[in-house]
Short mmCIF file of C-alpha atoms in Angstrom, two decimals:
data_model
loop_
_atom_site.label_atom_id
_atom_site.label_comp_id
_atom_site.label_asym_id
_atom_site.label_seq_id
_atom_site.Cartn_x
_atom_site.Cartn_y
_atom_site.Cartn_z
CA UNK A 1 -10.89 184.55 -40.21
CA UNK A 2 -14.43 184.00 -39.44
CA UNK A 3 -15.49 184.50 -43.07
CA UNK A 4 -13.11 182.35 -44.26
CA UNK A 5 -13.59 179.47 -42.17
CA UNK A 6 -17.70 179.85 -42.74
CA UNK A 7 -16.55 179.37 -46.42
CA UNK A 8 -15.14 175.87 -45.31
CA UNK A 9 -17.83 175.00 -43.72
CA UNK A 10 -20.39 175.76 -46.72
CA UNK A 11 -17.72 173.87 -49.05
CA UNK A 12 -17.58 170.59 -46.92
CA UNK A 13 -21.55 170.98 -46.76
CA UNK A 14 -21.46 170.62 -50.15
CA UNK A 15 -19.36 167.92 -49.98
CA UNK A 16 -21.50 165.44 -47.80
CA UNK A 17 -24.59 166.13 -50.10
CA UNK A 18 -22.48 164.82 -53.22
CA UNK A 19 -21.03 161.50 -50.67
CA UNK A 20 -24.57 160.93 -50.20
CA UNK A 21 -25.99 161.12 -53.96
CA UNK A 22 -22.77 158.55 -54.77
CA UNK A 23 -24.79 156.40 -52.53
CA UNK A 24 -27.68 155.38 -54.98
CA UNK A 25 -28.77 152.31 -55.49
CA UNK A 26 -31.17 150.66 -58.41
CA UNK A 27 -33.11 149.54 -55.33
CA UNK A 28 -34.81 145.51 -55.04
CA UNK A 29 -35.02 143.96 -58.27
CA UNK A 30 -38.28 143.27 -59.08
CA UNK A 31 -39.49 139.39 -58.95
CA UNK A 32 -42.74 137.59 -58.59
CA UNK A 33 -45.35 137.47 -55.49
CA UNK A 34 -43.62 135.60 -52.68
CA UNK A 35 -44.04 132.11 -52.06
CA UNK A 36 -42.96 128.57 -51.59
CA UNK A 37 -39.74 127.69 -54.07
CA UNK A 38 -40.37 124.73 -55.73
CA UNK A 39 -37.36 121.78 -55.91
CA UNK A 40 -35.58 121.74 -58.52
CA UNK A 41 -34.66 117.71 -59.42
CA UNK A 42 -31.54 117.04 -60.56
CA UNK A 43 -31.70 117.40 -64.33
CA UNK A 44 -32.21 115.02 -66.76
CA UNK A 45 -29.69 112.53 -67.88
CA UNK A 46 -29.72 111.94 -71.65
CA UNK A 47 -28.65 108.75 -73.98
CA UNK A 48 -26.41 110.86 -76.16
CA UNK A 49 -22.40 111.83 -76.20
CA UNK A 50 -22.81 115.12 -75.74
CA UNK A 51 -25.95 117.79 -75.13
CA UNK A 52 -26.58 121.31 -73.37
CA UNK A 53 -29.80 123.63 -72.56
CA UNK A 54 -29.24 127.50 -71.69
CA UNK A 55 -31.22 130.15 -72.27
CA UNK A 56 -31.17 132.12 -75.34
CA UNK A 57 -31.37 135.61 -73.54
CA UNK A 58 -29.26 135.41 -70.61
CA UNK A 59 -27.02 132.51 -71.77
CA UNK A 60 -27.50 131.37 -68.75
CA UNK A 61 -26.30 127.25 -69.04
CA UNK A 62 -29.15 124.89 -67.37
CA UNK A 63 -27.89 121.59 -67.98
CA UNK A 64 -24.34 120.71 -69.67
CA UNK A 65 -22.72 117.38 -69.95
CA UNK A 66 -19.42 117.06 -72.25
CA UNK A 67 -20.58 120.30 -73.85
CA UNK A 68 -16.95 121.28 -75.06
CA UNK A 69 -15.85 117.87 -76.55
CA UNK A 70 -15.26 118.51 -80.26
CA UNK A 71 -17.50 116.06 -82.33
CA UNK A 72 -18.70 115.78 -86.03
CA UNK A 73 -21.55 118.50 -86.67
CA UNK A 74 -22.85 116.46 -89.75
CA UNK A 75 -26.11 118.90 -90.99
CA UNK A 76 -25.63 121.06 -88.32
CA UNK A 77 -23.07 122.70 -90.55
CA UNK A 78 -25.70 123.94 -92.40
CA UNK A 79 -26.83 126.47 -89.74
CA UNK A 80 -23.39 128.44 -90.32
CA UNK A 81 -24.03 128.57 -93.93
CA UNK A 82 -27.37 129.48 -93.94
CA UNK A 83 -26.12 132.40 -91.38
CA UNK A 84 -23.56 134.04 -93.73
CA UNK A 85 -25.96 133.95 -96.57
CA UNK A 86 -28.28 136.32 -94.53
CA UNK A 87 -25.68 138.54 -93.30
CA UNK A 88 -24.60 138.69 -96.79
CA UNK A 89 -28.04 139.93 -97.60
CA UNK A 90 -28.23 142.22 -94.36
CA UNK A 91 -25.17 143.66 -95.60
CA UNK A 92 -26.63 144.26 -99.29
CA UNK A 93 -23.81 142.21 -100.69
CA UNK A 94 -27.01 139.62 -101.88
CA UNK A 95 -30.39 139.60 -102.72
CA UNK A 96 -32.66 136.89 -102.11
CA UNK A 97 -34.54 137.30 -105.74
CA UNK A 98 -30.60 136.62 -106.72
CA UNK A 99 -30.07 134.11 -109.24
CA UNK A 100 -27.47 131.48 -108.45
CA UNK A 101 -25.91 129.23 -111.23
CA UNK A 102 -25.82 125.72 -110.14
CA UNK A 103 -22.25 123.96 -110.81
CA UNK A 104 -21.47 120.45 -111.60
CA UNK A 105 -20.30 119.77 -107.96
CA UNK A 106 -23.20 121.25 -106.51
CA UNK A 107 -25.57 118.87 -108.86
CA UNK A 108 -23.75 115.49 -108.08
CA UNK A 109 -23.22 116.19 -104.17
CA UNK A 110 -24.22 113.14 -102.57
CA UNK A 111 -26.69 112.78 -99.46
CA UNK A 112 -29.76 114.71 -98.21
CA UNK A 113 -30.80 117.14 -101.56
CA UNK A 114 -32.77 119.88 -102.61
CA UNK A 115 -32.78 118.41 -106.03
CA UNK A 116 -31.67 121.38 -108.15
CA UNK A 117 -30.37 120.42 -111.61
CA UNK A 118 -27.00 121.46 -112.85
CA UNK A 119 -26.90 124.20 -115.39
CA UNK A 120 -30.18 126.19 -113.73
CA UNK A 121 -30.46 129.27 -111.87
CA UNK A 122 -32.32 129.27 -108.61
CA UNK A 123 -32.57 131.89 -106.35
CA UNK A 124 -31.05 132.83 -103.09
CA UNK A 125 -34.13 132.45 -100.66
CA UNK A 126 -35.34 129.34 -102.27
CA UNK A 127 -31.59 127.89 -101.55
CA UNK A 128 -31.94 129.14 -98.20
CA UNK A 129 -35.41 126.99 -97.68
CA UNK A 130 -33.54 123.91 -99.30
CA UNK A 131 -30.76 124.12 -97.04
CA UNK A 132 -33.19 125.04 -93.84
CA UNK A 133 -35.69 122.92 -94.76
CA UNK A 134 -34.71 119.82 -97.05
CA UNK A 135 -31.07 120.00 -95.53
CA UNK A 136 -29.97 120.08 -99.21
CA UNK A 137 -26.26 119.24 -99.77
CA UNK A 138 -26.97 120.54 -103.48
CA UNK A 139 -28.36 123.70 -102.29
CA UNK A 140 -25.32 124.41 -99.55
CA UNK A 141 -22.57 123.97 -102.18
CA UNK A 142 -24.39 126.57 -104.65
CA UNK A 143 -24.90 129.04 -101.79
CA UNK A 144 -21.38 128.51 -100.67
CA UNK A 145 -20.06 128.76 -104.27
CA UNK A 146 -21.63 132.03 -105.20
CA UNK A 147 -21.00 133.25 -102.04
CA UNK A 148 -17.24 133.07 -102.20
CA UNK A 149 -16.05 131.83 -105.51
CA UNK A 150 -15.50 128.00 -104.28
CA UNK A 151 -16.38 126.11 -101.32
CA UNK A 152 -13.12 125.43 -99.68
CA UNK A 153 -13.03 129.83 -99.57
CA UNK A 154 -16.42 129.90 -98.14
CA UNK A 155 -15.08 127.49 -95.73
CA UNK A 156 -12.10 129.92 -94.33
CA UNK A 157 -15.53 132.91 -94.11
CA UNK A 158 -17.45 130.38 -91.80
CA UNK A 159 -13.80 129.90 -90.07
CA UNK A 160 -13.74 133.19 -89.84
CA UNK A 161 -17.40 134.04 -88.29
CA UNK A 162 -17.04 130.91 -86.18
CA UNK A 163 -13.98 132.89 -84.46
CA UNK A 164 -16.08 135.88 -84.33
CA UNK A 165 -19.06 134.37 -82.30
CA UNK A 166 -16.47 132.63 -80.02
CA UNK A 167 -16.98 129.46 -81.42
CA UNK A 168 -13.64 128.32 -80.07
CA UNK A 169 -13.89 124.04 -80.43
CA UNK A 170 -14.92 124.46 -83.92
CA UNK A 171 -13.22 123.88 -87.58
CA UNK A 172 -15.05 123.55 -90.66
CA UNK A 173 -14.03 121.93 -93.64
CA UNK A 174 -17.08 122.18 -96.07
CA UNK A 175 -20.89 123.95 -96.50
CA UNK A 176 -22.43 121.04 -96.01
CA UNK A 177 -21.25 119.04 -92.98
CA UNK A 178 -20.20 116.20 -94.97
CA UNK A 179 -17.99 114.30 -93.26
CA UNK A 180 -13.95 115.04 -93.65
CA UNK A 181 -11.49 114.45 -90.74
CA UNK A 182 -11.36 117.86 -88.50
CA UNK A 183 -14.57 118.93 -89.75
CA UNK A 184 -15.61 119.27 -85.75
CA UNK A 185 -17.85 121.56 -83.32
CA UNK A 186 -19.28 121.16 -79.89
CA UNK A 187 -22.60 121.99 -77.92
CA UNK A 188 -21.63 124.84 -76.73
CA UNK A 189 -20.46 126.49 -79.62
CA UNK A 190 -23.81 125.03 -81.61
CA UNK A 191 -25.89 126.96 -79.13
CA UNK A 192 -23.78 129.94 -79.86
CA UNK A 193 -24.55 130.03 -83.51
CA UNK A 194 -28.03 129.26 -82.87
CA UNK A 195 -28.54 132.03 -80.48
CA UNK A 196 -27.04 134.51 -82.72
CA UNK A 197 -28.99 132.95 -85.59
CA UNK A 198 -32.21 133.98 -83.68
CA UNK A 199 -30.53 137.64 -82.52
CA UNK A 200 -29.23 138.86 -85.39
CA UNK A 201 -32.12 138.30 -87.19
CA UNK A 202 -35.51 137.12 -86.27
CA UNK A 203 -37.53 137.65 -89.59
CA UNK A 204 -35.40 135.36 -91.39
CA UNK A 205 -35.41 132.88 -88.19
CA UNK A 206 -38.80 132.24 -88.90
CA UNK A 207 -37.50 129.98 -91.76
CA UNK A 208 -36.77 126.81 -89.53
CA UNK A 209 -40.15 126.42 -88.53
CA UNK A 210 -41.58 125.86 -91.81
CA UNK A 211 -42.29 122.12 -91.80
CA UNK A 212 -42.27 121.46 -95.69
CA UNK A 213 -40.72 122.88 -98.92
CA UNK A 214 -41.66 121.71 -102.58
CA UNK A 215 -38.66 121.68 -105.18
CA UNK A 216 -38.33 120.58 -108.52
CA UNK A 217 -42.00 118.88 -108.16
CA UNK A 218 -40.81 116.91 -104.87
CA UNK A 219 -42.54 117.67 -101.56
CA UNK A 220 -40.37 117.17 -98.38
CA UNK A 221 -40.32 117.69 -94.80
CA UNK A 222 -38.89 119.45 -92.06
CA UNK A 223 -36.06 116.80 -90.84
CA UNK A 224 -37.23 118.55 -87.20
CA UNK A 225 -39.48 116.22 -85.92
CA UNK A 226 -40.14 118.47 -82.48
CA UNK A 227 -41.86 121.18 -85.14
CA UNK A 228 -44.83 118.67 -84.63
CA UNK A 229 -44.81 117.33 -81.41
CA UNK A 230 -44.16 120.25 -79.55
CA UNK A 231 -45.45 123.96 -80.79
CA UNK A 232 -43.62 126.43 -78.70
CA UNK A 233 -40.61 124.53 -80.88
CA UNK A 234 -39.64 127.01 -83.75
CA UNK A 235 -36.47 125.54 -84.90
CA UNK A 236 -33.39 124.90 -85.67
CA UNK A 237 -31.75 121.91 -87.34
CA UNK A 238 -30.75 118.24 -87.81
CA UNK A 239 -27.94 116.22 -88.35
CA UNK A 240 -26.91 112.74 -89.11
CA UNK A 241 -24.06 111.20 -90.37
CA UNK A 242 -22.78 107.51 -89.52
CA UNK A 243 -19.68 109.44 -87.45
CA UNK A 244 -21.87 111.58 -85.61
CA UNK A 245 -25.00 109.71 -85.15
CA UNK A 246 -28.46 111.83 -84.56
CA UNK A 247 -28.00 114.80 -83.76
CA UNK A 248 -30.54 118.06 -82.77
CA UNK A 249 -30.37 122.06 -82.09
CA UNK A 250 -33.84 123.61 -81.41
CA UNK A 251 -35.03 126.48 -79.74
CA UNK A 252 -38.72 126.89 -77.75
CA UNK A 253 -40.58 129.63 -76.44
CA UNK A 254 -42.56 129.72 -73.46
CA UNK A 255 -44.24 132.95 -72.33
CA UNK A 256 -41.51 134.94 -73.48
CA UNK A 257 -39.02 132.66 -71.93
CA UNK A 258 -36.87 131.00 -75.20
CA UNK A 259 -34.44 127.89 -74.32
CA UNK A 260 -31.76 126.59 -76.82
CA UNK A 261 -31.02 122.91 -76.82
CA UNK A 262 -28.34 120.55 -78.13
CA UNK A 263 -28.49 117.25 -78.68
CA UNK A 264 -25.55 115.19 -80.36
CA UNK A 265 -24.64 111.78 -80.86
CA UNK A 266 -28.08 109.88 -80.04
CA UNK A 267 -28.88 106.53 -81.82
CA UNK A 268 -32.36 107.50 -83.90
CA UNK A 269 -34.10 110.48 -84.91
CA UNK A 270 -36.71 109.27 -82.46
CA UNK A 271 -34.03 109.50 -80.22
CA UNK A 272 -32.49 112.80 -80.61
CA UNK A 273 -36.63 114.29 -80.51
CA UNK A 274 -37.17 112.66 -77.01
CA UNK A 275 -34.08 113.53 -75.30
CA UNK A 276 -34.66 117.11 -76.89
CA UNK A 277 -38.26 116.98 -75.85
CA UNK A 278 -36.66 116.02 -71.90
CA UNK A 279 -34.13 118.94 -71.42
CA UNK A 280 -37.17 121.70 -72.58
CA UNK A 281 -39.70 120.28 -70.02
CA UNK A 282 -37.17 120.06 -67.43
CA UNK A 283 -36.08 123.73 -68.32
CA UNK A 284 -39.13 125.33 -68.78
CA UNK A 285 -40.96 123.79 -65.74
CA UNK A 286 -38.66 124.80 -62.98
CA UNK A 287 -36.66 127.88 -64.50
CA UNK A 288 -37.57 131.47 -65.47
CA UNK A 289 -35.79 134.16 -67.01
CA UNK A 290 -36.80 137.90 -66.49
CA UNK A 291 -35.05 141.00 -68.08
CA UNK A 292 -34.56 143.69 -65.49
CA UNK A 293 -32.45 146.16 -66.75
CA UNK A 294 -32.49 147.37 -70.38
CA UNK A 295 -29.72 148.02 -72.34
CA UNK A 296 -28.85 151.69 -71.83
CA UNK A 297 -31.11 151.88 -69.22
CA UNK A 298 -30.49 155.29 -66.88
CA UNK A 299 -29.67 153.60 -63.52
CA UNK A 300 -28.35 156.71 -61.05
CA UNK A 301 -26.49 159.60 -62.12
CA UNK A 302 -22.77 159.72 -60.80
CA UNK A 303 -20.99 162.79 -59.44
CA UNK A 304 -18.68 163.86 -62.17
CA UNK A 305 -15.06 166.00 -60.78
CA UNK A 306 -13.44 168.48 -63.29
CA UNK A 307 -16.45 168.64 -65.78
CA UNK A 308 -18.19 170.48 -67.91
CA UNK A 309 -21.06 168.71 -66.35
CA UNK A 310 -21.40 167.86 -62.89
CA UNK A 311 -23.17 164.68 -63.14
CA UNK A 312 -23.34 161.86 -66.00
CA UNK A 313 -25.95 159.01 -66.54
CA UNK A 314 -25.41 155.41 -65.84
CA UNK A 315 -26.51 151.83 -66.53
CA UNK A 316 -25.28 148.56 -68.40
CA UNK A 317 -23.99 148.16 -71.51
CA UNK A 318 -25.77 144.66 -71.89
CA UNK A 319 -28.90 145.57 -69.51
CA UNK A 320 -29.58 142.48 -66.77
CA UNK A 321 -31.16 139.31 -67.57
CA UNK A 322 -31.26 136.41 -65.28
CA UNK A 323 -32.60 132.92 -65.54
CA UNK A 324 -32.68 131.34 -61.79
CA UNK A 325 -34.83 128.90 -60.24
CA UNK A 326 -38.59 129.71 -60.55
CA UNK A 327 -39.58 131.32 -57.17
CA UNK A 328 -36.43 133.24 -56.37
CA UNK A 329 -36.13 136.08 -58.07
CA UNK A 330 -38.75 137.85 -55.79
CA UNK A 331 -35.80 137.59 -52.98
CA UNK A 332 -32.76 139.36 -55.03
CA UNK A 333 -31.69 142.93 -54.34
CA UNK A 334 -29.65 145.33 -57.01
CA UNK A 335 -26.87 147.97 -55.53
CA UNK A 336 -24.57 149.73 -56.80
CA UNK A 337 -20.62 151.02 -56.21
CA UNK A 338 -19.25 154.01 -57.90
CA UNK A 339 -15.99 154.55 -58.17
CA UNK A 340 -14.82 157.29 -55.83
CA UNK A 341 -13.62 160.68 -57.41
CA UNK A 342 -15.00 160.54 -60.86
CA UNK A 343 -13.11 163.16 -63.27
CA UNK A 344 -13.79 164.40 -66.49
CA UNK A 345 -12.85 163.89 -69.56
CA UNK A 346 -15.34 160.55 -69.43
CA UNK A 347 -16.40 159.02 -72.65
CA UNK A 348 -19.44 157.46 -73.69
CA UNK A 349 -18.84 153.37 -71.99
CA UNK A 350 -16.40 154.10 -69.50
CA UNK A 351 -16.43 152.12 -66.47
CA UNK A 352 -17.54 153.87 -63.73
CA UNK A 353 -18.76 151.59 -60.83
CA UNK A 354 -20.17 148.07 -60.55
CA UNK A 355 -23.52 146.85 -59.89
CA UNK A 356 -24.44 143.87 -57.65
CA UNK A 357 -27.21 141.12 -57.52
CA UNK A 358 -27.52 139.77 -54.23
CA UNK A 359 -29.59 136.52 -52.60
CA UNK A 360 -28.59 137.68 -49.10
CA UNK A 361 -25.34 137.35 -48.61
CA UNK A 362 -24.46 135.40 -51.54
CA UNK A 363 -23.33 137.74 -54.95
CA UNK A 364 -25.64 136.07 -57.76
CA UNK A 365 -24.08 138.10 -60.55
CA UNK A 366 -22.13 141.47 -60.97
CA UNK A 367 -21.46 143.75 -64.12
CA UNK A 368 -19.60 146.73 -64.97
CA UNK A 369 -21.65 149.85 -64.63
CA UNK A 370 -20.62 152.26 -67.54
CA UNK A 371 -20.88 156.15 -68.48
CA UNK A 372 -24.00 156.44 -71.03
CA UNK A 373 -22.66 159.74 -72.33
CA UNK A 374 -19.81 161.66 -72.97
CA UNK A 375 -18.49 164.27 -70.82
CA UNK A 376 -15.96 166.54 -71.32
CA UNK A 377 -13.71 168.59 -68.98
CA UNK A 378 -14.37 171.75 -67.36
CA UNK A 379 -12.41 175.28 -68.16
CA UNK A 380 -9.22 176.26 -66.16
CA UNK A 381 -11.57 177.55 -63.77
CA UNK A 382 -13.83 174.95 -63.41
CA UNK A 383 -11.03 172.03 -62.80
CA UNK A 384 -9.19 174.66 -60.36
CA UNK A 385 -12.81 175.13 -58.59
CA UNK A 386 -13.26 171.35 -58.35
CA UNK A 387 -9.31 170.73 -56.91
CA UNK A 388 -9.94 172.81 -54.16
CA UNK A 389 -13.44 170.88 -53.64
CA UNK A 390 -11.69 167.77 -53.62
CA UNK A 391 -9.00 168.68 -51.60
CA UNK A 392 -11.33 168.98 -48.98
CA UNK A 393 -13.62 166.02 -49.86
CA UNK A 394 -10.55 163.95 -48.77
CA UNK A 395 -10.59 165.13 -45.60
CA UNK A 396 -14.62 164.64 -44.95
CA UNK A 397 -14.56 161.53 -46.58
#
């Protein structure tokens, strides 16, 4: 009797030193020196119908107003087109030393131009630099036709990539932007192709901030005026149409701190530079954005029931990034919650807990805390050994 109940003991022993491992935290996130937190004024009111700043690596929205209306994107099209022509060439369904045969349509498109003649072959990349650069109708239509056979198919592909990205206010018509009745985007879902225009690949980003491109003998500018007033500005793109007036998406970066801006539906293309030039100041001076947590990043190690291993490694599928007010980061504090009685079979992404940013009492953000491996179950023995433990882990616990 003694034996056996010395055997209990040792089990439940065992026990409480698992309860306490569960208990792990991440401990403080790490912020600046402390100090005095600056004000943040109320943000900047803009003369256009609709605009938006976040930032490009937490999302994180600074300033919105009307950022889901659906307007006409006029140029801005362009930034979809030019994005499927790279994944094309990611994909190593193009090349960009590709020749492209120009068509008829392509030639006599109206509007902003590249100036490619009908009849020639030009290739991909220098397409890609008319439609970044010149905002070439010409040079959309040929991408779009040899792309996809005809432009109103390579229309139903940006449909299609639009959906994917979660552009959900948006429905295009044509490459090129020109206008057509429920040709239409929004802010928001401008900033999402722009940010995944700068993920997805940054060597071919580096495109928009080239401020000239010669064609066909003819020299012209970058239609982003901010590439010269403001050099932390490396892109993106401009629009105008009569429909949807002046409009602006471009991206800065600060000390490693990159904000995305839209700006839609201002009267000039003095105008749409200024109010653009506003909502960076504004969001660079009194924000910050700091990446705490990788993406895969080992966290704690939870206590795994029924396995072939007793413990598996966790973190976030995303990692943590967080854009707050410059001077409070210094004050947040990480913890995390694992779910009790973990059992195996667990694969690789299950969730297994959650993990907590806190400002005091006040939850700043929270994600899903997920298995980074897989781990599979235990023998007969093994899961019978670990019922018994757990039989008396509910009674301890």
């Amino acid at each position: 009797m003694l034996k056996k109940l010395l055997h209990t003991l040792v089990i439940a022993s065992t026990l409480f030193s698992v309860s306490v491992s569960q208990a792990q935290t991440p401990g403080p996130v790490p912020g600046p020196a402390a100090g005095s937190v600056p004000i943040v004024p109320t943000a900047p009111q803009l003369a256009a119908t609709s605009y938006l700043l976040i930032d490009a690596n937490s999302g994180a929205v600074l300033v919105e107003h009307n950022p889901d209306v659906r307007l006409p994107p006029a140029s801005l099209t362009k930034m979809m087109t030019s994005y499927i022509a790279r994944l094309e060439i990611q994909r190593g369904q193009l090349k960009e030393d590709d020749l492209v045969l120009v068509s008829e349509k392509a030639w006599r498109k109206g509007g902003s131009k590249m100036f490619i003649e009908v009849g020639n072959q030009v290739r991909v990349i220098d397409l890609l630099r008319g439609i970044i650069i010149q905002s070439g109708n010409d040079a959309s239509i040929a991408i779009a036709e040899h792309i996809a056979g005809s432009e109103e198919a390579f229309a139903d592909l940006m449909n299609s990539h639009a959906k994917r990205l979660g552009m959900t206010n948006t429905h295009f018509l044509n490459s090129t932007g020109w206008p057509a009745e429920g040709h239409l985007t929004s802010s928001r879902d401008m900033a999402t192709l722009a940010r995944a225009t700068i993920r997805d690949d940054p060597e071919y980003y580096k495109i928009y901030k080239e401020k000239e491109f010669v064609w066909n003998g003819i020299r012209q500018p970058n239609r982003n005026l901010m590439l010269w007033r403001d050099p932390s500005v490396d892109g993106l793109k401009t629009g105008h149409t009569e429909e949807a007036g002046y409009c602006l998406v471009a991206s800065a970066e600060r000390d490693g701190m990159r904000l995305i801006s839209v700006v839609m539906g201002t009267t000039s293309e003095a105008a749409r530079a200024a109010e653009t030039q506003k909502l960076l100041t504004w969001g660079f001076r009194f924000f910050e954005t700091r990446t705490f947590y990788q993406p895969g990043q080992v966290l704690s190690n939870a206590r795994v029931w029924a396995g072939a291993d007793n413990t598996v490694e966790v973190g976030l599928t995303d990692g943590l990034i967080m854009t707050l007010p410059k001077g409070t980061l210094d004050k947040l504090e990480a913890s995390i919650t694992m779910n009790p009685a973990i059992k195996a079979p667990i694969a690789a992404g299950d969730v297994l807990g959650q993990v907590e940013v806190r400002d005091g009492d006040k939850v700043v953000h929270s994600a899903p805390v997920v298995a980074l491996a897989d781990v599979e179950e235990a023998g007969i023995f093994g899961r019978l050994w670990d019922s018994i433990r757990l039989f008396f882990y509910g009674l301890f616990n």
